[in-house]
Coordinates of C-alpha atoms and ligand atoms in Angstrom, one line a residue:
M19 CA -145.4 -81.7 19.6
L20 CA -146.5 -85.0 18.3
L21 CA -143.6 -86.7 20.0
A22 CA -144.4 -85.1 23.4
Q23 CA -148.0 -86.3 23.0
L24 CA -147.0 -89.8 22.1
L25 CA -144.5 -90.0 25.0
A26 CA -147.1 -88.8 27.4
Q27 CA -149.8 -91.2 26.1
Y28 CA -147.7 -94.4 26.0
Q29 CA -145.2 -93.7 28.9
P30 CA -142.4 -95.8 27.3
Q31 CA -139.6 -97.2 29.5
A32 CA -137.2 -96.9 26.5
V33 CA -137.0 -95.1 23.2
L34 CA -135.0 -96.7 20.4
N35 CA -133.8 -94.4 17.6
F36 CA -133.8 -96.4 14.4
A37 CA -134.9 -93.5 12.3
A38 CA -132.4 -92.5 9.6
E39 CA -131.8 -91.9 6.0
S40 CA -129.3 -94.7 5.5
H41 CA -128.3 -95.0 1.8
V42 CA -124.8 -93.6 1.0
D43 CA -125.6 -93.1 -2.7
R44 CA -128.7 -91.1 -1.9
S45 CA -126.7 -88.9 0.5
I46 CA -124.3 -88.1 -2.3
H47 CA -127.1 -87.0 -4.6
G48 CA -128.9 -85.1 -1.8
P49 CA -127.2 -84.5 1.5
E50 CA -129.9 -82.1 2.9
D51 CA -132.4 -84.8 3.8
F52 CA -129.7 -86.6 5.7
I53 CA -128.8 -83.6 7.8
Q54 CA -132.5 -83.0 8.4
T55 CA -133.5 -86.5 9.4
N56 CA -130.3 -87.8 11.0
V57 CA -129.0 -84.7 12.7
V58 CA -131.9 -82.4 13.3
G59 CA -134.3 -85.3 13.8
T60 CA -132.1 -86.9 16.4
M61 CA -131.8 -83.6 18.2
R62 CA -135.5 -83.1 18.3
L63 CA -136.0 -86.7 19.5
L64 CA -133.4 -86.2 22.2
Q65 CA -135.1 -82.9 23.3
S66 CA -138.6 -84.5 23.5
V67 CA -137.3 -87.6 25.3
R68 CA -135.3 -85.5 27.7
A69 CA -138.4 -83.4 28.7
Y70 CA -140.5 -86.6 29.1
W71 CA -137.7 -88.3 31.1
Q72 CA -137.2 -85.4 33.4
G73 CA -140.9 -85.5 34.3
Q74 CA -140.7 -89.1 35.5
D75 CA -140.2 -90.2 39.1
E76 CA -136.7 -91.2 40.3
A77 CA -137.1 -94.9 39.8
A78 CA -138.5 -94.5 36.3
R79 CA -135.7 -92.1 35.4
A80 CA -133.1 -94.5 36.6
A81 CA -134.6 -97.4 34.6
F82 CA -135.2 -95.4 31.4
R83 CA -133.0 -95.9 28.3
F84 CA -132.5 -94.0 25.0
L85 CA -130.9 -96.4 22.6
H86 CA -129.3 -94.9 19.5
V87 CA -128.7 -97.2 16.5
S88 CA -125.7 -96.1 14.5
T89 CA -123.3 -97.5 11.9
D90 CA -119.7 -98.7 11.5
E91 CA -119.4 -96.1 8.7
V92 CA -118.8 -93.4 11.3
Y93 CA -115.3 -94.8 11.8
G94 CA -114.3 -94.2 8.2
S95 CA -112.3 -96.6 6.0
L96 CA -109.7 -99.2 6.8
S97 CA -106.7 -100.4 4.8
P98 CA -106.5 -104.2 4.1
T99 CA -104.2 -104.8 7.0
D100 CA -105.7 -102.5 9.7
P101 CA -107.4 -104.2 12.6
A102 CA -111.2 -104.1 12.6
F103 CA -113.0 -101.1 14.2
T104 CA -113.3 -101.2 18.0
E105 CA -115.4 -98.7 20.1
H106 CA -112.1 -96.8 20.7
N107 CA -111.6 -95.8 17.0
K108 CA -111.8 -92.1 16.2
L109 CA -114.9 -91.0 14.3
E110 CA -113.6 -90.2 10.7
P111 CA -116.8 -90.3 8.5
N112 CA -116.2 -89.8 4.8
S113 CA -119.7 -89.6 3.2
P114 CA -122.5 -87.1 3.8
Y115 CA -124.4 -90.1 5.3
S116 CA -121.7 -91.2 7.7
A117 CA -121.0 -87.6 8.7
S118 CA -124.6 -87.1 9.6
K119 CA -124.7 -90.3 11.6
A120 CA -121.4 -89.3 13.4
A121 CA -123.0 -85.9 14.2
S122 CA -126.0 -87.7 15.7
D123 CA -123.7 -90.0 17.7
H124 CA -122.1 -86.9 19.2
L125 CA -125.5 -85.4 20.1
V126 CA -126.5 -88.6 21.9
R127 CA -123.2 -88.5 23.8
A128 CA -123.7 -84.8 24.7
W129 CA -127.3 -85.4 26.0
H130 CA -125.9 -88.0 28.3
H131 CA -123.0 -85.9 29.6
T132 CA -124.9 -82.6 29.8
Y133 CA -128.4 -83.7 30.9
G134 CA -127.7 -87.1 32.3
L135 CA -130.1 -88.9 29.8
P136 CA -129.4 -92.6 30.1
V137 CA -128.2 -93.4 26.6
L138 CA -126.8 -96.4 24.8
T139 CA -125.3 -96.4 21.3
T140 CA -124.9 -99.4 18.9
N141 CA -122.7 -99.2 15.8
C142 CA -123.6 -102.0 13.4
S143 CA -122.2 -103.2 10.1
N144 CA -124.2 -103.6 6.8
N145 CA -127.6 -105.2 7.5
Y146 CA -129.2 -107.6 5.1
G147 CA -132.3 -109.9 5.2
P148 CA -136.0 -110.0 4.3
L149 CA -137.9 -106.8 3.6
H150 CA -134.7 -104.9 2.6
F151 CA -135.5 -102.0 0.2
P152 CA -133.9 -102.8 -3.2
E153 CA -131.8 -99.7 -3.3
K154 CA -129.1 -101.6 -1.3
L155 CA -126.7 -104.0 -2.7
I156 CA -128.1 -107.4 -1.8
P157 CA -131.8 -106.9 -2.5
L158 CA -130.9 -104.9 -5.6
L159 CA -128.8 -107.9 -6.9
I160 CA -131.7 -110.3 -6.3
V161 CA -134.4 -108.2 -7.9
N162 CA -132.2 -107.2 -10.9
A163 CA -131.0 -110.8 -11.4
L164 CA -134.6 -112.1 -11.5
A165 CA -135.6 -109.3 -13.9
G166 CA -132.7 -110.0 -16.3
K167 CA -131.2 -106.6 -15.5
P168 CA -127.4 -105.7 -15.0
L169 CA -125.9 -106.5 -11.6
P170 CA -123.9 -103.3 -10.9
A171 CA -120.5 -103.7 -9.1
Y172 CA -119.0 -100.3 -8.3
G173 CA -115.4 -99.8 -9.3
D174 CA -113.3 -102.9 -9.1
G175 CA -115.8 -104.6 -6.8
L176 CA -113.1 -105.2 -4.2
Q177 CA -114.5 -102.9 -1.5
V178 CA -115.0 -104.8 1.8
C179 CA -117.9 -104.7 4.2
D180 CA -119.0 -106.8 7.2
W181 CA -122.6 -108.2 6.8
L182 CA -125.0 -108.7 9.6
Y183 CA -128.3 -110.5 9.3
A184 CA -131.1 -108.1 10.4
K185 CA -132.6 -110.5 12.9
D186 CA -129.2 -110.8 14.6
H187 CA -129.0 -107.1 14.7
C188 CA -132.4 -107.1 16.5
S189 CA -131.2 -109.6 19.1
A190 CA -128.1 -107.5 19.7
I191 CA -130.2 -104.4 20.3
R192 CA -132.4 -106.3 22.7
R193 CA -129.4 -107.4 24.6
V194 CA -127.8 -103.9 24.8
L195 CA -131.1 -102.5 25.9
A196 CA -131.5 -105.0 28.6
S197 CA -128.0 -105.1 29.9
G198 CA -125.8 -102.5 28.3
R199 CA -123.9 -100.1 30.5
V200 CA -125.3 -96.5 30.3
G201 CA -123.2 -94.1 28.2
E202 CA -121.3 -97.0 26.4
L203 CA -121.0 -97.8 22.7
Y204 CA -121.4 -101.4 21.5
N205 CA -120.1 -102.5 18.0
V206 CA -122.4 -105.0 16.4
G207 CA -121.1 -107.1 13.5
G208 CA -121.6 -110.5 11.8
W209 CA -118.0 -111.6 11.6
N210 CA -118.6 -111.8 7.9
E211 CA -116.1 -109.5 6.2
K212 CA -116.4 -109.9 2.4
P213 CA -115.5 -108.1 -0.8
N214 CA -118.5 -106.9 -2.7
I215 CA -117.8 -109.0 -5.8
E216 CA -117.9 -112.1 -3.6
I217 CA -121.4 -111.1 -2.5
V218 CA -122.4 -110.7 -6.1
H219 CA -121.1 -114.2 -7.0
T220 CA -122.7 -115.8 -3.9
V221 CA -126.2 -114.3 -4.8
C222 CA -125.7 -115.5 -8.5
A223 CA -124.8 -119.0 -7.4
L224 CA -127.8 -119.3 -5.0
L225 CA -130.1 -118.1 -7.7
D226 CA -128.6 -120.5 -10.2
E227 CA -129.5 -123.3 -7.7
M228 CA -132.8 -122.0 -6.5
R229 CA -134.3 -120.3 -9.6
P230 CA -132.2 -121.4 -12.6
K231 CA -132.7 -119.3 -15.7
A232 CA -134.8 -120.9 -18.5
D233 CA -132.1 -120.5 -21.1
G234 CA -129.6 -122.2 -18.8
T235 CA -127.1 -119.3 -18.6
P236 CA -125.6 -118.4 -15.2
Y237 CA -126.8 -115.2 -13.5
Q238 CA -123.2 -114.0 -13.3
S239 CA -123.3 -113.2 -17.0
Q240 CA -125.4 -110.2 -15.9
I241 CA -122.6 -108.7 -13.7
T242 CA -121.6 -105.2 -15.0
Y243 CA -118.8 -103.1 -13.6
V244 CA -120.0 -99.5 -13.3
T245 CA -118.5 -96.2 -12.2
D246 CA -117.4 -96.2 -8.6
R247 CA -119.2 -94.3 -5.8
P248 CA -117.3 -91.0 -5.2
G249 CA -115.2 -91.2 -2.1
H250 CA -116.1 -94.9 -1.7
D251 CA -114.7 -96.3 1.6
R252 CA -112.4 -99.2 0.8
R253 CA -113.0 -101.4 3.8
Y254 CA -115.2 -101.6 6.9
A255 CA -114.7 -104.3 9.5
I256 CA -116.3 -104.6 12.9
D257 CA -114.7 -106.0 16.0
A258 CA -117.8 -107.2 17.9
S259 CA -115.9 -108.7 20.8
K260 CA -117.0 -106.1 23.4
I261 CA -120.7 -107.0 23.1
E262 CA -119.8 -110.7 23.3
R263 CA -117.5 -110.3 26.3
E264 CA -119.7 -108.0 28.3
L265 CA -123.2 -109.0 27.2
G266 CA -122.7 -112.5 25.9
W267 CA -124.1 -111.7 22.4
K268 CA -123.1 -113.5 19.2
P269 CA -124.8 -113.6 15.8
A270 CA -126.8 -116.7 15.2
E271 CA -126.4 -116.7 11.4
T272 CA -123.3 -117.2 9.3
F273 CA -123.3 -115.4 6.0
E274 CA -124.0 -118.7 4.2
T275 CA -127.2 -119.4 6.3
G276 CA -128.4 -115.8 6.3
I277 CA -128.0 -115.1 2.6
R278 CA -129.8 -118.4 1.7
K279 CA -132.8 -117.3 3.9
T280 CA -132.7 -113.9 2.3
V281 CA -132.7 -115.1 -1.3
Q282 CA -135.5 -117.5 -0.4
W283 CA -137.6 -114.7 1.1
Y284 CA -137.3 -112.6 -2.1
L285 CA -138.2 -115.6 -4.2
D286 CA -141.3 -116.2 -2.0
N287 CA -142.4 -112.6 -2.0
P288 CA -142.6 -111.2 -5.6
D289 CA -145.7 -109.1 -4.6
W290 CA -143.8 -107.2 -2.0
V291 CA -141.0 -106.6 -4.5
A292 CA -143.4 -105.4 -7.1
H293 CA -145.1 -103.1 -4.6
V294 CA -141.9 -101.3 -3.5
Q295 CA -140.7 -100.8 -7.0
S296 CA -143.1 -97.9 -7.4
G297 CA -142.7 -94.7 -9.4
A298 CA -140.3 -93.1 -6.8
Y299 CA -138.1 -96.2 -6.9
R300 CA -137.9 -96.1 -10.7
D301 CA -136.9 -92.5 -10.5
W302 CA -134.1 -93.4 -8.1
V303 CA -132.8 -96.2 -10.3
Q304 CA -132.8 -93.9 -13.3
T305 CA -130.8 -91.2 -11.4
Q306 CA -128.3 -93.6 -9.9
Y307 CA -127.7 -96.1 -12.8
A308 CA -128.3 -93.8 -15.8
D309 CA -124.9 -94.8 -17.3
T310 CA -125.4 -98.6 -16.8
P311 CA -125.8 -100.4 -20.1
Ligands
TYD27 P1 -125.1 -100.5 0.0 O1 -125.9 -101.7 0.0 O2 -125.5 -99.4 -0.9 O3 -125.0 -100.0 1.5 P2 -124.4 -98.5 2.0 O4 -125.4 -97.5 1.7 O5 -124.3 -98.8 3.5 O6 -123.1 -98.3 1.4 O7 -123.6 -100.8 -0.5 C1 -122.9 -101.9 0.0 C2 -121.6 -102.0 -0.8 O8 -122.0 -102.4 -2.2 C3 -120.9 -100.7 -1.0 O9 -119.5 -100.9 -1.0 C4 -121.3 -100.2 -2.4 C5 -121.6 -101.4 -3.1 N1 -122.6 -101.4 -4.2 C6 -122.3 -101.8 -5.5 O10 -121.2 -102.3 -5.8 N2 -123.4 -101.7 -6.4 C7 -124.6 -101.3 -6.1 O11 -125.5 -101.2 -7.0 C8 -124.9 -100.8 -4.8 C9 -126.2 -100.3 -4.4 C10 -123.8 -100.9 -3.8

């Protein structure tokens, strides 16, 4: 109802679906919210947008786009020697989170094929950057390091992800929205495949340089190996050559430039950090890291 009203009021030429529950660990503790937001929520959005789109004139219908933001995690897990995910990989999600995102990707595809809705889907790798909620690895490392708390590496710390600076992700989405071919998927990645423990060491080294500890000890002394995430995917890697070839998009940041900007932002914004570490956040940390010394 609210959606129908907003669409009628603002008459958008495009709708971008960024809305999602996105944290794998939370999906393991409570899958229900993920099904509700990511699957049912996407269906409701598609239904409202379809009704709005069908009421437009022919030119507006042809120009309209529904862009669905998804994840590389829908493709499952790679072995160390597998080629990176392309848009042709099968969807083999392994966590409640990635299964809910794969389900929503299927819904978007079906609304295109069944109703003709002009959709686009992007599958991105792990985002990082300013304003990132500190339940995720990189912001959690920064805020825990500064607070003198443990830096939790799951399992052996050798799981691999690709890291995409959030602003680069935004520029990719703009490009796909402007020029992507209707009905197509576009993988978006940063060409920054790294084992988690390397991320931890990089953040520690930057903080040693930018905010050295008063007692002179290195931040890496706070690294703590903790129980692994159940069903933890071993490796994600994105082949982002289609978006580069077809739409001329490439990330502007390397991991080295992006992570430095990110650490600097957290150092410059302690008030934001304090504000988001509210009661609900503390409850989450207690649930997830109860066994961490
Ligand atoms: P995360 O930032 O939680 O993103 P996602 O929800 O997409 O998995 O995790 C990124 C990687 O870092 C993942 O392999 C799990 C690992 N990780 C840790 O080792 N320790 C942590 O405390 C967290 C939050 C994640």
